[in-house]
Structure formats: structure tokens, C-alpha cells
Amino acid sequence: MEKTVAQEENEREEVIVVESTIEWFLQTRRERDKNLCFWVFFVSFLSWVFVFLTRATP
């Protein structure tokens, strides 16, 4: 009887660890996606400015 209770507690702890790991992964993924969007926007903006400046000068 004690063994099954201990096993159940271990299984619960494992589930909690897995859930927190998934949460952490999703959170870091969201932050990475935000950073990626920022860099894509920034690089496209810089390239647009470069093209504008090279076309504007005769």
C-alpha cells in the first residue's frame, strides 16, 4: 500500500516537472518569436532606408 502511494506521488511530481518544462519552452518560444519579428522588421527597414538613400542621390 505504501509503495503505491509513493509511486503515485512520484508520478505526480513527474507530471508537474513535464508541465513546467512545456510552459518554460512555450514562454521562451514566444520571446524568441518576438525577437525574430523585431529583427526581421529592423533589417527590412534598414534595407529600405539604404535603397531610398542610394536612389535619392544622383
CSV table of C-alpha atoms in Angstrom, one decimal, residues 4-5 8 13-14 26-27 29 31 33 41 46-47 53:
chain,number,residue,atom,x,y,z
A,4,THR,CA,1.7,2.6,-4.5
A,5,VAL,CA,1.2,5.9,-2.6
A,8,GLU,CA,1.6,7.9,-7.2
A,13,GLU,CA,5.9,15.1,-9.4
A,14,GLU,CA,7.0,13.9,-12.9
A,26,LEU,CA,6.4,27.9,-24.8
A,27,GLN,CA,7.4,31.0,-22.9
A,29,ARG,CA,9.5,30.4,-27.8
A,31,GLU,CA,10.0,35.6,-26.6
A,33,ASP,CA,9.3,34.9,-31.9
A,41,PHE,CA,11.4,44.3,-39.3
A,46,LEU,CA,17.4,49.3,-42.8
A,47,SER,CA,17.5,47.8,-46.4
A,53,LEU,CA,19.3,56.9,-49.9
